[in-house]
Amino acid sequence: MGSNSSRIGDLPKNEYLKKLSGTESVSENDPFWNQLLSFSFPAPTSSTELKLLEEATISVCRSLVVNNPRTGNLGALIKVFLSRTKELKLSAECQNHIFIWQTHNALFIICCLLKAFICEMSEEELQLHFTYEEKAPGSYSSDSEDLLEELLCCLMQLITDIPLLDITYEISVEAVSTMVVFLSCQLFHKEVLRQSISHKYLMRGRCLPYTSKLVKTLLYNFIRQEKPPPPGAQVLPQQSEGGGLLYGLASGVATGLWTVFTLGGVGSKAASSPELSSPLANQSLLLLLVLANLTDAADAPNPYRQAIMSFKNTQDSSPFPSSIPHAFQINFNSLYTALCEQQTSDQATLLLYTLLHQNSNVRTYMLARTDMENLVLPILEILYHVEERNSHHVYMALIILLILTEDDGFNRSIHEVILKNITWYSERVLTEISLGSLLILVVIRTIQYNMTRTRDKYLHTNCLAALANMSAQFRSLHQYAAQRIISLFSLLSKKHNKVLEQATQSLRGSLSSNDVPLPDYAQDLNVIEEVIRMMLEIINSCLTNSLHHNPNLVYALLYKRDLFEQFRTHPSFQDIMQNIDLVITFFSSRLLQAGAELSVERVLEIIKQGAVALPKDRLKKFPELKFKYVEEEQPEEFFIPYVWSLVYNSAVGLYWNPQDIQLFTMDSD
C-alpha cells in the first residue's frame, strides 16, 4: 500500500508493505507510517476481486508471520492506530478528513492481517504476536501492556463513541468488521469454542464496562439502517492523475471500501438488498448475533446475552432490579419498525427470534401492538416461499409463530385483522381474508410441502403445535382456510391408508421369504397416526370452543364427512372422534330435514341456526391444547454454526477460503 498504490495487483510489489513485513523493525514514531497509510486503490466490488485481494497479500502476511517475532512491526502498527484513535472524536468534529482517512486505512490493514493470522495460527500464537518487541528473535516483554485487549477495548469505544458522519461511516463499518474477525477463530474449529482468549477479554476486565453501550449501539445501528455516503461524493479534491497522496479518495473511500465487507464470498448466495443498502446496519447485526451466542464462561454468564435479555423500552420508567447487570433502555417502537421491515434476511429473523424468546419486555410489547400484521406478514411470506429459503430461516420463522401463538390474546386478535389482496399468495385470489385465516393457510401449505419434500418431523411438530395453540380461538375462518384444514386431513388419511396397505402386503410377502428384511412400516404408521391424532384434536378444539363462530369449518366437515368414517372405531382415535361424530350427525340431520338441493347460502344459514341449538353439554371436554417452544439443551450447537454461516455469506472482514472453514460444510450453490 502507500501513496503510490492504486491497484490490488500492485500490492505484492509495494515497497511499504515489504518494509512492514520485512526484517527491519519500524518504530511507531517513524514517518514511514504516514506513507504506508496514505493509500487509495479501487475497492473490490466482487467475490473474485475479494479473492484477488487475499491472494495478492498472502506473501506479505506470510513474511510478517515469520519476521514479526524479531521486528514487532504488527505491535507497532497497532500502537500507531491506538494513538490515532485518541484524537478521532475531535477529528470528526473538526472534519479532519486526512486524519480519519489514514486512521481508517490503518484499521483496514490490521483487519486484513488479523484475518490472515487467525487462518494460520492458534489464539495463543496470535497473542504472542501482539507482545513481540524489538529484541532477540522470539522474545517478548511479559510486563508490556496487553495490546490485544487494548485493541478490542479501542474498537468498542470507536463503535460506541465516534459520531456517525459521512467521513466516519467507513471506519465505523471497519471497527465492527474487525471485531467479528477477532472472534472468527470459531470458524477454524469443528467444535463449539467454550474457552477462548478473545471471549475472555470481552467478558471481563477492561471491555466488560462497555457491554450495555455496545449492545445498545449495535441495535441502534440496525434500527437506523444508515446508508453509506452517496456515490461520487468528493471527500477531498483530487490532486493528481498519477496516484498521489489523495488520488481516488472519493471513489476509494467514500463509495467503495465498505463493499469489501458486504458482498457475498465465493460460493455464497448474493447479498440481499437490505444488506447492500446499509452495510453498517448489516455488520452491526451480525456482530450482535455473534456476541449474543458466545458460550458462557465457567464462572460467569455471557454479559452480552444478559444485556439482550434485559433491556427495556425508553418509555418504561420502572427502575431496573439491582440483580440485572448490563441493563439499558431503547426505543421499542423504532426497534419494532426495523424488525418488521428487515425480515427478508436470515439475521433479522434470528434477531427477532432471540428477542421474543429471551427478552420478556420485548415480547410483552410486541404482543400488545395493534398492528401485528406488520410483523406477522413478513414471517408468513418467509414460510410461503419455503422453496427459496434455507431450512434455518424457515425454522426461525416457524418458531417465532409458535412463540406468538402461546399467547391467547394474539390468537384472538389476528382473526380481527382483515387483509385485502395478498398479492404474494398465488394459489388462490384472496381479496379479503383475516390474518388468522391467512396464517392457517400458510402453515398448512408448509406442512404439505414438508410431507412431499423434506419429511422433517420437527417441522411437522412445530407447524401443528402453532395450529393447536390457535384452535380454541379460531374465529370466522375463511371458507378456503376451512377447506384446507379438511384437505390436509384428507391427504393424511390417504397416506395412512397407503402405508397400512404396504405394511399388509409386506407382511404377506414375508411369509414366503424369511431372508428379506422388512421395511419399518410400523414406525411410519406410528408417525402418521400421531399427526392425524393432532389434526383431529385441532378440529375438535375448534368445534368445542368456537363452533358457532366457524360455520365454514362445519360446512367443510359435512362436505367431506365420509373421510372420518374409518376413524370412528379406530382405537387410536375413538375418543377424539366422539365430538366430531356428534357434530356431523347433528348437522347432517338438520340438513336432511331441510330437503334436497340446498344452495351453499342456505346450508350455511342452517349451520348457523343449528350452532345455537346444539346442546353444548353433549360435547366431551378435553384438556386445552397448549404447546410451548422449548429450546434444545445445548442450543449453541445449533446457533453458533448458524450465526457463523451468516457471517461467512456476508463476507465480513475479507474473503474466507471455503477450504479453511471447519465449523460447517459450505454450500456450493
XYZ file of C-alpha atoms in Angstrom:
669
model
C 0.000 0.000 0.000
C 1.254 3.554 0.440
C 0.805 6.669 -1.613
C 1.876 5.106 -4.889
C -0.519 2.131 -4.868
C -3.715 2.376 -6.826
C -4.435 -1.260 -7.795
C -4.737 -4.554 -5.922
C -2.328 -6.132 -8.411
C 0.438 -3.779 -7.251
C 0.303 -4.899 -3.610
C 2.855 -7.776 -3.678
C 5.497 -5.368 -5.043
C 4.602 -2.421 -2.809
C 7.711 -1.112 -1.024
C 5.816 -0.037 2.089
C 4.183 -3.437 2.589
C 7.560 -5.093 2.018
C 9.073 -2.929 4.723
C 6.167 -3.651 7.114
C 6.598 -7.392 6.674
C 10.372 -7.385 6.299
C 13.244 -7.968 8.717
C 13.673 -4.319 9.728
C 11.958 -3.028 12.877
C 9.960 0.147 12.358
C 9.464 2.428 15.350
C 5.915 3.570 15.993
C 7.182 7.165 15.675
C 8.710 6.596 12.228
C 7.355 8.810 9.357
C 7.009 5.520 7.450
C 3.536 5.026 8.931
C 2.166 8.190 7.325
C 3.450 6.958 3.968
C 2.070 3.436 4.465
C -1.369 4.710 5.426
C -1.748 7.172 2.550
C -3.087 4.611 0.117
C -6.096 4.584 -2.124
C -6.897 1.906 -4.674
C -10.171 0.852 -6.299
C -12.032 -1.215 -3.752
C -13.007 -4.815 -4.567
C -16.554 -4.958 -5.872
C -16.995 -8.694 -6.439
C -16.152 -12.010 -4.805
C -13.480 -12.537 -7.472
C -11.768 -9.269 -6.535
C -12.047 -10.137 -2.844
C -10.223 -13.355 -3.569
C -7.614 -11.437 -5.572
C -7.007 -9.131 -2.611
C -6.356 -12.120 -0.374
C -4.067 -13.761 -2.913
C -2.200 -10.509 -3.508
C -1.404 -10.110 0.194
C -0.555 -13.743 1.026
C 3.198 -13.216 0.596
C 3.127 -10.075 2.745
C 1.204 -11.819 5.524
C 3.471 -14.863 5.490
C 6.578 -12.701 5.647
C 5.133 -10.813 8.588
C 4.316 -14.075 10.399
C 7.966 -15.116 10.020
C 9.588 -11.752 10.789
C 7.261 -10.222 13.372
C 8.795 -12.183 16.306
C 12.014 -10.238 15.608
C 10.638 -6.874 14.442
C 7.420 -6.428 16.437
C 6.029 -4.433 13.484
C 2.474 -5.723 13.991
C 2.509 -4.306 17.503
C 3.975 -1.026 16.241
C 1.186 -0.710 13.630
C -1.442 -1.362 16.290
C 0.137 1.249 18.604
C 0.058 3.773 15.746
C -3.642 3.044 15.277
C -4.352 3.245 19.016
C -2.609 6.599 19.333
C -4.617 7.968 16.423
C -7.961 6.828 17.812
C -7.434 9.033 20.874
C -7.892 12.045 18.588
C -10.527 10.513 16.329
C -13.558 12.045 18.008
C -12.014 15.518 17.850
C -11.004 14.900 14.217
C -14.606 14.028 13.349
C -15.849 17.234 14.974
C -13.191 19.268 13.132
C -13.835 17.467 9.811
C -10.196 16.378 9.612
C -10.593 14.184 6.543
C -6.956 13.191 6.086
C -6.541 12.075 9.695
C -9.717 9.974 9.613
C -8.813 8.567 6.191
C -5.386 7.412 7.384
C -6.799 6.001 10.630
C -9.333 4.045 8.600
C -6.544 2.705 6.409
C -4.572 1.606 9.485
C -7.588 -0.338 10.741
C -8.162 -1.796 7.275
C -4.599 -3.191 7.227
C -4.929 -4.501 10.801
C -8.194 -6.252 9.863
C -6.592 -7.872 6.798
C -3.580 -9.033 8.840
C -5.705 -10.299 11.701
C -7.808 -12.352 9.337
C -4.697 -13.880 7.762
C -3.064 -14.591 11.135
C -6.226 -16.215 12.539
C -6.392 -18.517 9.496
C -2.794 -19.632 10.077
C -2.365 -19.996 13.838
C -3.954 -20.631 17.221
C -5.144 -17.843 19.512
C -2.189 -18.460 21.820
C 0.243 -17.948 18.942
C -1.669 -14.847 17.822
C -1.458 -13.404 21.324
C 2.330 -13.810 21.241
C 2.471 -11.781 18.014
C 0.819 -8.920 19.897
C 3.550 -8.946 22.541
C 6.723 -9.289 20.432
C 9.079 -6.319 20.634
C 12.349 -5.264 19.001
C 14.624 -7.709 20.807
C 16.226 -11.055 20.166
C 14.147 -13.316 17.866
C 11.048 -14.617 19.592
C 11.442 -12.642 22.801
C 8.657 -10.617 24.305
C 8.040 -8.401 27.276
C 5.900 -10.006 29.946
C 5.094 -6.701 31.602
C 4.135 -4.868 28.429
C 0.573 -3.702 28.093
C -1.759 -6.254 26.570
C -2.216 -4.883 23.067
C -4.844 -7.451 22.119
C -7.125 -6.398 24.977
C -6.384 -2.721 24.356
C -7.239 -3.064 20.663
C -10.542 -4.785 21.474
C -11.357 -2.055 24.010
C -10.456 0.619 21.479
C -12.749 -0.933 18.845
C -15.627 -0.964 21.315
C -15.004 2.697 22.142
C -14.790 3.577 18.452
C -18.115 1.856 17.716
C -19.921 3.439 20.659
C -18.378 6.923 20.920
C -17.467 8.192 17.430
C -20.332 10.215 15.895
C -21.691 8.679 12.699
C -20.960 11.123 9.864
C -20.199 10.719 6.174
C -16.473 10.898 6.919
C -16.659 8.353 9.789
C -19.037 5.845 8.186
C -16.355 3.565 6.732
C -14.243 3.480 9.874
C -17.356 2.560 11.886
C -18.047 -0.334 9.497
C -14.379 -1.314 9.700
C -14.412 -1.347 13.506
C -17.476 -3.617 13.621
C -15.988 -5.917 10.986
C -12.636 -6.115 12.783
C -14.394 -7.222 15.976
C -16.103 -10.018 14.037
C -12.748 -11.021 12.557
C -11.316 -11.076 16.093
C -13.954 -13.633 17.027
C -13.636 -15.629 13.795
C -11.301 -18.215 15.344
C -14.554 -20.176 15.788
C -14.661 -20.709 12.025
C -11.484 -22.770 12.191
C -12.700 -25.202 14.870
C -15.134 -28.048 14.269
C -16.320 -27.942 17.873
C -18.068 -25.025 19.544
C -15.447 -22.980 21.398
C -16.143 -22.843 25.119
C -12.857 -21.222 26.078
C -11.222 -18.524 24.004
C -8.776 -15.674 24.626
C -10.923 -13.148 22.767
C -14.025 -14.336 24.654
C -12.161 -13.888 27.943
C -11.255 -10.292 27.119
C -14.809 -9.448 26.047
C -16.441 -10.971 29.121
C -14.273 -9.473 31.830
C -11.621 -6.871 32.501
C -11.449 -3.586 30.636
C -14.019 -4.498 27.946
C -16.810 -5.515 30.314
C -17.991 -1.967 31.240
C -18.772 -1.329 27.552
C -21.192 -4.269 27.303
C -24.544 -2.476 27.501
C -23.340 0.526 25.498
C -22.025 -1.716 22.715
C -25.218 -3.795 22.515
C -27.325 -0.623 22.509
C -25.209 0.976 19.748
C -25.340 -2.150 17.573
C -29.118 -2.296 17.970
C -29.465 1.365 17.043
C -27.205 0.839 14.016
C -29.609 -1.895 12.918
C -32.647 0.284 13.639
C -31.383 3.332 11.759
C -30.251 1.488 8.614
C -27.890 4.354 7.765
C -26.758 4.268 4.156
C -23.111 4.841 3.184
C -22.030 8.212 1.767
C -23.609 8.822 -1.645
C -21.663 7.634 -4.724
C -19.439 10.284 -6.236
C -19.259 12.403 -3.089
C -15.884 14.162 -3.166
C -14.477 13.883 0.327
C -11.279 15.618 -0.783
C -10.247 17.131 -4.130
C -8.042 15.065 -6.394
C -4.534 16.452 -6.600
C -3.068 14.476 -9.445
C -3.818 11.838 -12.001
C -0.862 9.638 -11.204
C -1.867 8.055 -7.920
C -0.605 10.704 -5.480
C -1.490 11.040 -1.812
C -5.173 11.772 -2.300
C -5.705 10.089 -5.646
C -9.061 8.348 -5.911
C -10.089 9.130 -2.352
C -13.641 9.960 -3.340
C -14.152 6.646 -5.100
C -11.841 4.584 -2.906
C -13.150 5.643 0.476
C -16.499 7.366 0.125
C -18.089 4.899 -2.249
C -16.097 1.724 -2.273
C -14.079 0.405 0.633
C -17.133 -0.708 2.576
C -18.134 -3.064 -0.234
C -15.275 -5.350 0.774
C -17.365 -6.288 3.753
C -20.828 -6.577 2.244
C -20.526 -8.713 -0.877
C -21.013 -12.467 -0.613
C -17.928 -14.657 -0.608
C -17.084 -17.132 -3.347
C -19.612 -19.942 -3.352
C -22.162 -17.988 -1.325
C -25.523 -16.621 -2.330
C -25.679 -12.993 -3.398
C -26.266 -10.484 -0.630
C -29.836 -9.256 -0.368
C -30.712 -5.634 -0.985
C -31.203 -4.708 2.717
C -27.581 -5.726 3.363
C -26.294 -3.651 0.481
C -28.399 -0.619 1.414
C -26.807 -0.331 4.871
C -23.554 -2.205 5.415
C -23.182 -0.696 8.892
C -26.606 -1.993 9.944
C -25.901 -5.420 8.477
C -22.462 -5.780 10.067
C -23.696 -4.463 13.405
C -26.462 -7.046 13.438
C -24.022 -9.852 12.641
C -21.658 -8.765 15.428
C -24.601 -8.537 17.834
C -25.649 -12.106 16.993
C -22.084 -13.374 17.377
C -21.765 -11.713 20.797
C -25.182 -12.962 21.916
C -24.195 -16.533 21.089
C -20.802 -16.647 22.783
C -20.734 -19.540 25.245
C -20.882 -18.698 28.943
C -17.613 -18.526 30.842
C -17.005 -21.139 33.549
C -17.583 -18.584 36.307
C -19.895 -16.042 34.631
C -22.753 -15.908 32.111
C -22.351 -14.190 28.748
C -22.817 -10.451 29.553
C -23.944 -9.602 26.015
C -26.727 -12.150 26.207
C -27.656 -10.709 29.612
C -27.894 -7.238 28.070
C -30.083 -8.527 25.225
C -32.331 -10.360 27.686
C -32.941 -7.400 29.996
C -33.128 -4.101 28.071
C -36.362 -2.107 28.380
C -38.413 0.432 26.464
C -37.414 4.090 26.801
C -40.997 4.775 27.908
C -40.695 2.311 30.800
C -39.890 4.381 33.898
C -39.736 1.491 36.364
C -36.293 1.006 37.954
C -34.041 -1.864 36.935
C -33.654 -4.549 39.621
C -30.187 -4.459 41.152
C -29.791 -8.128 40.196
C -29.859 -7.311 36.458
C -26.438 -6.289 35.105
C -25.757 -4.502 31.804
C -29.332 -3.205 31.517
C -30.246 -0.258 29.276
C -33.237 1.303 27.521
C -34.041 1.585 23.831
C -36.959 2.848 21.751
C -39.180 -0.208 21.237
C -41.316 1.451 18.558
C -38.253 2.078 16.360
C -36.970 -1.447 17.024
C -40.352 -2.956 16.119
C -40.498 -0.964 12.866
C -36.980 -2.045 11.842
C -37.708 -5.701 12.619
C -40.895 -5.579 10.527
C -39.043 -4.063 7.565
C -35.957 -6.309 7.577
C -37.359 -9.850 7.793
C -36.145 -10.773 4.319
C -32.719 -11.508 5.832
C -31.858 -14.527 7.978
C -30.074 -12.396 10.520
C -33.043 -10.079 11.128
C -35.328 -13.102 11.637
C -32.781 -14.607 14.026
C -32.689 -11.325 15.994
C -36.490 -11.291 16.192
C -36.462 -14.878 17.471
C -33.765 -14.026 20.034
C -35.685 -11.031 21.379
C -39.066 -12.796 21.510
C -37.572 -15.847 23.168
C -35.183 -14.200 25.628
C -36.455 -10.675 26.380
C -39.830 -10.691 28.142
C -40.072 -6.879 27.855
C -39.872 -7.040 24.061
C -42.276 -9.984 23.869
C -44.881 -8.223 26.042
C -44.582 -5.044 23.986
C -44.953 -6.826 20.648
C -47.941 -8.859 21.742
C -49.661 -5.647 22.840
C -49.254 -3.988 19.432
C -52.418 -3.307 17.469
C -50.579 -3.635 14.136
C -49.229 -7.164 14.494
C -49.878 -7.767 10.801
C -46.762 -5.687 10.035
C -44.660 -8.294 11.826
C -46.611 -11.466 11.055
C -46.998 -10.943 7.293
C -43.230 -10.926 6.565
C -42.870 -14.106 8.661
C -45.694 -15.769 6.703
C -44.057 -14.720 3.440
C -40.833 -16.481 4.509
C -42.797 -19.692 5.104
C -44.794 -19.270 1.904
C -41.592 -19.116 -0.144
C -40.154 -22.120 1.666
C -38.595 -23.458 -1.548
C -36.404 -20.345 -1.809
C -35.316 -20.216 1.848
C -32.697 -22.209 3.706
C -34.014 -24.588 6.363
C -32.668 -22.499 9.275
C -34.559 -19.409 8.119
C -37.769 -21.437 7.826
C -37.264 -22.922 11.308
C -36.731 -19.492 12.848
C -39.886 -18.129 11.194
C -41.892 -21.114 12.360
C -40.616 -20.928 15.942
C -41.492 -17.217 16.016
C -45.085 -18.131 15.103
C -45.098 -20.832 17.779
C -43.926 -18.339 20.425
C -46.561 -15.803 19.335
C -49.372 -18.398 19.382
C -48.594 -19.235 23.005
C -50.497 -16.015 23.801
C -54.313 -16.254 23.718
C -54.641 -12.506 23.117
C -52.593 -12.857 19.938
C -54.700 -15.817 18.806
C -57.888 -13.784 19.226
C -56.650 -10.513 17.735
C -55.284 -12.000 14.471
C -58.829 -13.008 13.464
C -59.951 -9.389 13.864
C -57.364 -8.033 11.410
C -58.802 -8.056 7.874
C -56.346 -8.043 4.981
C -57.054 -7.188 1.373
C -55.375 -8.511 -1.798
C -52.439 -10.600 -0.576
C -50.502 -10.467 -3.837
C -47.737 -12.947 -2.887
C -50.258 -15.734 -2.191
C -50.652 -17.251 -5.654
C -52.686 -20.451 -5.130
C -55.904 -18.504 -4.942
C -57.007 -14.881 -5.219
C -57.566 -13.614 -1.682
C -59.409 -10.329 -1.994
C -60.292 -10.250 1.705
C -59.169 -12.565 4.488
C -58.345 -12.333 8.186
C -54.727 -12.512 9.324
C -55.639 -15.610 11.353
C -57.055 -17.445 8.328
C -54.009 -16.496 6.241
C -51.715 -17.807 8.972
C -53.597 -21.129 8.929
C -53.321 -21.344 5.126
C -49.571 -20.717 5.120
C -48.839 -23.152 7.959
C -50.917 -25.889 6.273
C -49.089 -25.229 2.999
C -45.777 -25.611 4.869
C -46.946 -28.962 6.291
C -47.953 -30.195 2.839
C -44.643 -29.073 1.347
C -42.811 -30.883 4.126
C -44.837 -34.069 3.552
C -43.855 -34.231 -0.112
C -40.280 -32.886 0.059
C -38.244 -32.717 3.272
C -40.312 -35.014 5.526
C -38.931 -33.361 8.636
C -40.765 -34.483 11.769
C -39.548 -31.432 13.715
C -41.112 -29.109 11.128
C -44.400 -31.039 11.269
C -44.461 -30.894 15.054
C -43.957 -27.124 15.225
C -46.495 -26.382 12.481
C -49.136 -28.492 14.184
C -48.263 -27.024 17.588
C -48.885 -23.491 16.268
C -52.268 -24.548 14.800
C -53.165 -26.337 18.036
C -52.384 -23.227 20.104
C -54.690 -21.180 17.875
C -57.508 -23.714 17.523
C -59.616 -22.724 20.528
C -59.661 -19.107 19.281
C -60.436 -19.806 15.603
C -62.942 -17.136 14.568
C -64.816 -16.601 11.285
C -62.497 -18.863 9.344
C -62.311 -18.037 5.665
C -64.011 -20.729 3.576
C -60.712 -21.519 1.837
C -58.893 -21.885 5.180
C -61.617 -24.248 6.400
C -61.344 -26.278 3.186
C -57.554 -26.522 3.526
C -57.835 -27.854 7.090
C -60.073 -30.689 5.893
C -57.983 -31.196 2.735
C -54.884 -31.687 4.876
C -56.763 -34.283 6.902
C -57.779 -35.962 3.637
C -54.148 -36.071 2.496
C -53.075 -37.614 5.811
C -55.897 -40.132 5.598
C -54.795 -41.281 2.120
C -51.185 -41.519 3.292
C -52.310 -43.584 6.295
C -54.225 -45.998 4.067
C -51.288 -46.325 1.673
C -48.770 -47.161 4.421
C -51.263 -49.561 6.003
C -51.675 -51.342 2.666
C -47.889 -51.510 2.146
C -47.430 -52.939 5.623
C -50.081 -55.607 4.944
C -48.536 -56.607 1.594
C -45.087 -56.679 3.113
C -46.300 -58.925 5.915
C -47.850 -61.325 3.405
C -44.669 -61.380 1.358
C -42.567 -62.145 4.416
C -44.478 -65.384 4.973
C -42.964 -66.813 1.758
C -39.458 -65.361 2.201
C -37.803 -65.154 5.585
C -34.498 -63.786 4.238
C -35.726 -60.355 3.032
C -35.636 -57.626 5.764
C -38.952 -55.862 6.256
C -39.195 -52.053 5.919
C -40.156 -50.380 9.193
C -43.761 -49.649 8.247
C -44.802 -49.766 11.893
C -42.724 -46.677 12.634
C -44.083 -44.836 9.567
C -47.610 -45.732 10.584
C -46.998 -44.525 14.123
C -45.746 -41.120 12.911
C -48.710 -40.646 10.550
C -51.175 -41.627 13.259
C -49.612 -39.102 15.636
C -50.125 -36.355 13.042
C -53.704 -37.499 12.305
C -54.433 -37.512 16.019
C -53.157 -33.945 16.299
C -55.289 -32.810 13.359
C -58.382 -34.368 14.923
C -57.576 -32.626 18.215
C -57.257 -29.272 16.390
C -60.650 -29.740 14.673
C -62.197 -30.928 17.944
C -60.784 -27.936 19.867
C -62.345 -25.525 17.393
C -65.730 -27.295 17.468
C -65.744 -27.460 21.263
C -64.715 -23.850 21.908
C -65.934 -21.806 18.954
C -68.290 -23.843 16.773
C -70.823 -21.002 16.463
C -68.031 -18.706 15.152
C -66.975 -21.077 12.351
C -69.799 -22.146 10.033
C -67.333 -22.564 7.148
C -65.428 -25.256 9.035
C -68.643 -27.132 9.832
C -69.629 -26.851 6.141
C -66.251 -28.294 5.037
C -66.562 -31.038 7.653
C -70.014 -32.049 6.392
C -68.921 -31.904 2.754
C -66.110 -34.395 3.445
C -67.792 -36.360 6.235
C -67.008 -39.710 4.578
C -63.314 -39.137 5.368
C -63.956 -39.610 9.070
C -65.862 -42.900 8.859
C -62.782 -45.138 9.053
C -61.503 -43.407 12.195
C -64.711 -43.784 14.218
C -63.819 -47.221 15.526
C -60.035 -46.918 15.329
C -58.622 -47.438 18.863
C -56.177 -44.513 18.474
C -58.899 -42.011 17.560
C -62.111 -43.336 19.070
C -62.221 -40.873 21.972
C -61.428 -37.736 19.972
C -63.895 -38.760 17.233
C -66.875 -38.630 19.626
C -67.374 -34.856 19.355
C -66.634 -34.701 15.630
C -69.071 -37.571 15.015
C -71.699 -35.848 17.158
C -71.359 -32.578 15.185
C -71.505 -34.364 11.816
C -74.570 -36.384 12.862
C -76.376 -33.363 14.360
C -75.937 -31.075 11.353
C -76.479 -33.842 8.786
C -79.864 -34.492 10.393
C -80.858 -30.806 10.192
C -79.802 -30.613 6.535
C -81.794 -33.767 5.780
C -84.869 -32.194 7.341
C -84.383 -29.044 5.204
C -84.710 -31.051 1.993
C -82.561 -31.756 -1.057
C -80.688 -29.440 -3.468
C -79.863 -26.745 -0.952
C -77.737 -23.781 -2.039
C -74.440 -23.023 -0.285
C -76.004 -19.955 1.308
C -78.939 -21.997 2.626
C -76.627 -24.679 4.047
C -74.574 -22.038 5.879
C -77.769 -20.485 7.226
C -78.903 -23.872 8.589
C -75.445 -24.404 10.157
C -75.581 -21.000 11.891
C -79.056 -21.749 13.259
C -78.013 -25.236 14.324
C -74.899 -23.946 16.123
C -77.188 -22.097 18.528
C -79.400 -25.146 19.047
C -76.629 -27.722 19.549
C -76.561 -28.789 23.218
C -73.004 -27.926 24.324
C -73.167 -30.235 27.347
C -73.177 -33.216 24.979
C -69.684 -32.322 23.758
C -66.980 -34.110 25.706
C -64.369 -31.860 27.327
C -60.710 -32.468 26.516
C -57.634 -30.822 28.026
C -56.768 -27.492 26.418
C -54.248 -27.743 23.599
C -51.189 -25.692 24.592
C -47.666 -26.120 23.289
C -44.668 -24.065 24.354
C -41.429 -23.668 22.489
C -38.582 -25.285 24.429
C -35.017 -24.644 23.322
C -32.699 -27.602 22.991
C -30.431 -28.458 25.924
C -27.333 -27.217 24.074
C -28.672 -24.510 21.749
C -25.171 -23.251 20.933
C -24.565 -26.456 18.940
C -27.210 -25.186 16.501
C -26.999 -21.405 16.789
C -23.229 -20.838 16.721
C -22.696 -22.640 13.371
C -25.836 -20.911 12.041
C -24.627 -17.436 13.031
C -21.174 -18.018 11.578
C -22.655 -19.286 8.312
C -24.470 -15.925 8.090
C -21.205 -14.121 8.793
C -19.399 -16.131 6.139
C -22.026 -15.475 3.494
C -21.894 -11.747 4.200
C -18.092 -11.809 3.779
C -17.459 -9.814 6.949
C -13.818 -8.821 7.132
C -12.477 -10.393 3.954
C -12.945 -13.294 1.619
C -12.501 -16.568 3.529
C -11.300 -19.635 1.664
C -14.042 -22.304 1.950
C -11.352 -24.976 2.287
C -10.147 -23.376 5.527
C -13.530 -23.415 7.241
C -14.067 -26.286 9.674
C -17.151 -25.249 11.652
C -19.694 -26.082 8.952
C -19.809 -27.519 5.453
C -20.059 -24.751 2.900
C -22.772 -24.907 0.241
C -21.596 -24.936 -3.343
C -24.578 -23.004 -4.654
